[in-house]
CSV table of C-alpha atoms in Angstrom, one decimal:
chain,number,residue,atom,x,y,z
Y,41,UNK,CA,-22.7,-2.8,-7.4
Y,42,UNK,CA,-24.4,0.3,-6.0
Y,43,UNK,CA,-22.2,2.4,-4.0
Y,44,UNK,CA,-23.1,4.2,-0.7
Y,45,UNK,CA,-26.3,6.7,-1.2
Y,46,UNK,CA,-27.0,9.7,0.8
Y,47,UNK,CA,-30.1,11.8,0.5
Y,48,UNK,CA,-31.1,14.4,0.2
Y,49,UNK,CA,-28.2,16.0,-1.8
Y,50,UNK,CA,-28.9,19.5,-0.4
Y,51,UNK,CA,-30.8,20.9,2.4
Y,52,UNK,CA,-31.5,24.5,3.5
Y,53,UNK,CA,-32.9,24.9,6.9
Y,54,UNK,CA,-33.3,27.7,9.6
Y,55,UNK,CA,-31.8,27.9,12.9
Y,56,UNK,CA,-33.7,26.2,15.5
Y,57,UNK,CA,-35.1,23.4,13.1
Y,58,UNK,CA,-34.5,19.8,13.0
Y,59,UNK,CA,-33.0,18.0,10.0
Y,60,UNK,CA,-32.8,14.0,9.4
Y,61,UNK,CA,-30.3,12.9,6.8
Y,62,UNK,CA,-30.3,9.5,5.3
Y,63,UNK,CA,-27.7,6.8,4.2
Y,64,UNK,CA,-27.9,3.4,2.7
Y,65,UNK,CA,-24.6,1.4,2.8
Y,66,UNK,CA,-23.1,-0.8,0.3
Y,67,UNK,CA,-24.9,-4.0,0.1
Y,68,UNK,CA,-23.3,-6.6,2.5
Y,69,UNK,CA,-21.7,-3.8,4.6
Y,70,UNK,CA,-22.9,-3.8,8.1
Y,71,UNK,CA,-21.2,-0.6,9.5
Y,72,UNK,CA,-22.1,3.0,8.7
Y,73,UNK,CA,-19.9,6.1,9.7
Y,74,UNK,CA,-21.0,9.4,9.9
Y,75,UNK,CA,-18.6,12.4,9.3
Y,76,UNK,CA,-19.0,16.3,9.3
Y,77,UNK,CA,-16.9,18.2,6.8
Y,78,UNK,CA,-17.3,22.0,7.6
Y,79,UNK,CA,-15.9,24.3,4.8
Y,80,UNK,CA,-12.1,24.3,4.7
Y,81,UNK,CA,-12.0,21.7,7.5
Y,82,UNK,CA,-11.2,18.2,7.4
Y,83,UNK,CA,-13.4,15.2,8.4
Y,84,UNK,CA,-14.8,15.1,11.9
Y,85,UNK,CA,-15.9,11.8,13.0
Y,86,UNK,CA,-19.6,12.0,14.3
Y,87,UNK,CA,-21.0,8.4,14.8
Y,88,UNK,CA,-20.3,4.9,14.0
Y,89,UNK,CA,-23.2,2.2,13.8
Y,90,UNK,CA,-22.6,-1.5,13.4
Y,91,UNK,CA,-25.1,-4.0,13.3
Y,92,UNK,CA,-27.9,-1.7,14.6
Y,93,UNK,CA,-25.8,-0.7,17.8
Y,94,UNK,CA,-24.2,2.8,18.3
Y,95,UNK,CA,-20.6,1.7,18.7
Y,96,UNK,CA,-18.7,5.0,19.0
Y,97,UNK,CA,-19.5,8.8,18.7
Y,98,UNK,CA,-17.2,11.7,18.2
Y,99,UNK,CA,-17.0,14.8,20.5
Y,100,UNK,CA,-20.3,16.4,19.3
Y,101,UNK,CA,-23.2,17.5,21.4
Y,102,UNK,CA,-26.1,15.1,22.2
Y,103,UNK,CA,-28.2,17.1,19.5
Y,104,UNK,CA,-26.6,15.0,17.0
Y,105,UNK,CA,-28.0,11.6,17.0
Y,106,UNK,CA,-28.9,8.7,14.6
Y,107,UNK,CA,-29.8,5.1,14.4
Y,108,UNK,CA,-29.3,2.0,12.2
Y,109,UNK,CA,-32.2,0.2,10.8
Y,110,UNK,CA,-32.3,-3.7,10.4
Y,111,UNK,CA,-31.4,-3.4,6.6
Y,112,UNK,CA,-28.2,-1.6,7.9
Y,113,UNK,CA,-29.5,2.0,6.3
Y,114,UNK,CA,-29.0,4.8,8.9
Y,115,UNK,CA,-30.3,8.2,9.9
Y,116,UNK,CA,-28.6,11.1,11.1
Y,117,UNK,CA,-30.6,13.6,13.3
Y,118,UNK,CA,-29.6,16.9,14.1
Y,119,UNK,CA,-31.8,19.0,16.6
Y,120,UNK,CA,-31.9,22.7,17.4
Y,121,UNK,CA,-29.9,23.6,14.4
Y,122,UNK,CA,-27.2,26.2,14.7
Y,123,UNK,CA,-25.4,28.4,12.0
Y,124,UNK,CA,-22.1,26.3,12.5
Y,125,UNK,CA,-23.9,23.2,11.6
Y,126,UNK,CA,-23.5,24.2,7.9
Y,127,UNK,CA,-21.6,21.5,6.4
Y,128,UNK,CA,-21.2,18.6,4.2
Y,129,UNK,CA,-22.2,15.6,5.9
Y,130,UNK,CA,-20.5,12.3,4.7
Y,131,UNK,CA,-21.7,8.7,5.2
Y,132,UNK,CA,-19.3,5.8,4.9
Y,133,UNK,CA,-19.8,2.1,5.1
Y,134,UNK,CA,-17.1,-0.9,5.5
Y,135,UNK,CA,-17.1,-4.3,4.8
Y,136,UNK,CA,-15.4,-5.7,7.9
Y,137,UNK,CA,-15.1,-3.5,11.0
Y,138,UNK,CA,-13.0,-5.6,13.0
Y,139,UNK,CA,-10.1,-5.6,10.4
Y,140,UNK,CA,-8.3,-2.3,10.1
Y,141,UNK,CA,-7.2,-3.3,6.7
Y,142,UNK,CA,-10.5,-2.7,5.0
Y,143,UNK,CA,-11.1,0.9,3.6
Y,144,UNK,CA,-14.5,2.9,3.9
Y,145,UNK,CA,-16.6,3.8,1.2
Y,146,UNK,CA,-18.0,7.0,1.0
Y,147,UNK,CA,-21.3,8.5,-0.2
Y,148,UNK,CA,-21.5,11.9,-2.1
Y,149,UNK,CA,-22.6,13.5,0.9
Y,150,UNK,CA,-25.4,16.0,1.8
Y,151,UNK,CA,-24.7,19.6,2.0
Y,152,UNK,CA,-26.5,21.2,4.9
Y,153,UNK,CA,-27.0,24.9,4.9
Y,154,UNK,CA,-28.4,26.5,8.0
Y,155,UNK,CA,-29.6,30.2,7.8
M,71,UNK,CA,-4.2,8.2,21.0
M,72,UNK,CA,-3.9,7.9,17.3
M,73,UNK,CA,-3.4,11.0,15.1
M,74,UNK,CA,-2.4,12.0,11.5
M,75,UNK,CA,-0.5,15.0,10.4
M,76,UNK,CA,-0.7,16.4,6.9
M,77,UNK,CA,1.3,18.9,5.2
M,78,UNK,CA,-1.0,22.3,4.9
M,79,UNK,CA,-2.1,23.2,1.6
M,80,UNK,CA,-3.0,24.6,-0.8
M,81,UNK,CA,-0.3,22.9,-2.8
M,82,UNK,CA,-0.1,24.6,-6.5
M,83,UNK,CA,1.9,22.9,-9.1
M,84,UNK,CA,2.1,23.2,-12.9
M,85,UNK,CA,1.2,20.2,-15.1
M,86,UNK,CA,3.7,17.6,-15.2
M,87,UNK,CA,5.4,18.6,-12.1
M,88,UNK,CA,6.4,15.9,-9.3
M,89,UNK,CA,4.0,15.9,-6.4
M,90,UNK,CA,5.0,15.1,-2.5
M,91,UNK,CA,2.1,15.2,0.2
M,92,UNK,CA,3.8,14.6,3.5
M,93,UNK,CA,1.8,12.5,6.0
M,94,UNK,CA,3.3,11.2,9.4
M,95,UNK,CA,1.2,9.5,11.9
M,96,UNK,CA,1.2,8.1,15.6
M,97,UNK,CA,-0.3,5.1,16.5
M,98,UNK,CA,-0.3,2.7,19.4
M,99,UNK,CA,-1.1,-0.4,17.4
M,100,UNK,CA,-0.1,-1.7,13.9
M,101,UNK,CA,-2.4,0.5,11.7
M,102,UNK,CA,-3.0,0.3,8.1
M,103,UNK,CA,-2.7,3.5,6.1
M,104,UNK,CA,-4.7,5.1,3.5
M,105,UNK,CA,-5.0,8.0,0.9
M,106,UNK,CA,-8.3,9.1,0.1
M,107,UNK,CA,-8.8,11.7,-2.6
M,108,UNK,CA,-12.0,14.1,-2.7
M,109,UNK,CA,-12.7,15.5,-6.0
M,110,UNK,CA,-14.8,18.9,-6.0
M,111,UNK,CA,-18.4,18.4,-5.2
M,112,UNK,CA,-18.2,14.4,-4.5
M,113,UNK,CA,-17.3,12.2,-1.4
M,114,UNK,CA,-14.1,10.6,-0.8
M,115,UNK,CA,-12.5,7.6,-2.6
M,116,UNK,CA,-10.0,5.5,-1.8
M,117,UNK,CA,-6.8,6.2,-3.8
M,118,UNK,CA,-4.4,3.5,-2.1
M,119,UNK,CA,-3.6,1.8,0.9
M,120,UNK,CA,-0.8,-0.2,2.7
M,121,UNK,CA,-1.3,-2.6,5.2
M,122,UNK,CA,2.1,-3.4,6.7
M,123,UNK,CA,5.6,-1.8,7.2
M,124,UNK,CA,7.3,-1.3,3.9
M,125,UNK,CA,4.0,-2.0,1.6
M,126,UNK,CA,4.0,0.2,-1.1
M,127,UNK,CA,0.6,1.3,-2.4
M,128,UNK,CA,-0.1,2.4,-5.7
M,129,UNK,CA,-2.8,3.6,-8.2
M,130,UNK,CA,-3.3,5.9,-11.1
M,131,UNK,CA,0.3,7.0,-11.0
M,132,UNK,CA,0.3,7.9,-7.2
M,133,UNK,CA,2.4,5.9,-4.7
M,134,UNK,CA,3.0,5.9,-1.0
M,135,UNK,CA,5.3,3.5,1.1
M,136,UNK,CA,4.5,2.5,4.6
M,137,UNK,CA,7.6,3.6,6.6
M,138,UNK,CA,7.4,2.4,10.1
M,139,UNK,CA,10.8,3.8,11.1
M,140,UNK,CA,9.7,7.3,10.2
M,141,UNK,CA,6.1,6.8,11.1
M,142,UNK,CA,5.3,8.3,7.4
M,143,UNK,CA,3.1,7.5,4.4
M,144,UNK,CA,3.9,10.4,1.9
M,145,UNK,CA,2.0,10.6,-1.2
M,146,UNK,CA,3.8,11.0,-4.4
M,147,UNK,CA,3.2,11.2,-8.3
M,148,UNK,CA,5.9,11.7,-10.8
M,149,UNK,CA,3.8,13.8,-13.2
M,150,UNK,CA,0.5,15.5,-12.1
M,151,UNK,CA,-2.3,16.6,-14.5
M,152,UNK,CA,-4.9,19.1,-14.1
M,153,UNK,CA,-7.2,16.5,-13.4
M,154,UNK,CA,-5.4,15.4,-10.2
M,155,UNK,CA,-6.7,18.7,-8.6
M,156,UNK,CA,-8.4,17.8,-5.6
M,157,UNK,CA,-8.3,17.3,-1.7
M,158,UNK,CA,-6.1,14.4,-0.5
M,159,UNK,CA,-6.8,12.8,2.9
M,160,UNK,CA,-4.4,10.7,4.6
M,161,UNK,CA,-5.9,8.1,7.1
M,162,UNK,CA,-4.8,5.3,9.4
M,163,UNK,CA,-7.0,2.3,10.5
M,164,UNK,CA,-6.3,0.6,13.8
M,165,UNK,CA,-8.1,-1.9,16.1
M,166,UNK,CA,-9.5,-0.1,19.2
M,167,UNK,CA,-11.5,-2.5,21.6
M,168,UNK,CA,-11.9,-5.2,18.9
M,169,UNK,CA,-13.0,-2.8,16.2
M,170,UNK,CA,-11.6,-0.8,13.4
M,171,UNK,CA,-11.0,2.9,14.2
M,172,UNK,CA,-10.1,5.4,11.4
M,173,UNK,CA,-8.3,8.8,12.0
M,174,UNK,CA,-8.1,11.3,9.2
M,175,UNK,CA,-5.7,13.9,8.5
M,176,UNK,CA,-7.0,17.3,7.9
M,177,UNK,CA,-6.6,17.2,4.2
M,178,UNK,CA,-4.1,18.6,1.5
M,179,UNK,CA,-5.8,20.7,-1.3
M,180,UNK,CA,-3.8,20.4,-4.6
M,181,UNK,CA,-4.3,22.8,-7.4
M,182,UNK,CA,-2.7,21.8,-10.8
M,183,UNK,CA,-2.3,24.8,-13.3
M,184,UNK,CA,-2.1,24.1,-17.0
């Protein structure tokens, strides 16, 4: 069974540019979560999509947005990039989102560097 | 709201030493508790979990017991190896508005030296 996949692996952008990150969940998982992991810090929750709807978002500005497609894959968009957006962006999927006993499965992440 | 507190790292141990990484939590409901591990350059992967009080999760020699009375889920391993060097995250999962909500700790970096 294929795991969660993310693309691209690495990305270098300039301040003010826009970036799109992509995530494909494990087959059968309908929920996708996005996290930001800045260097030396823990995971900061960004967004949660379930069955095509945004269910929750973390404490991030509106220039962080995304969507989920009918095949449950997801995109994270970041507009007007700032230097502090440099981080590892992790995507996770979960089989059952209404049952807290189910774990999340993480992708390898996309390393974004903003110069 | 829910929160998870982990001991700060880095934790540096010699090979074959005993490991304890402390994790305490606050939650309004009856959460499930998880330990995830992140090896260098990779995403997180589940190490173990416990879904109710007094449950013990175990995997790869690691253990953690869900202690409701002390709201703790400390990670232990009797003899660490160099290959255990990684960042360990404690997390809780609870129901919020009918859905699962996951809260992560800040992570504890473990370095095991030969």
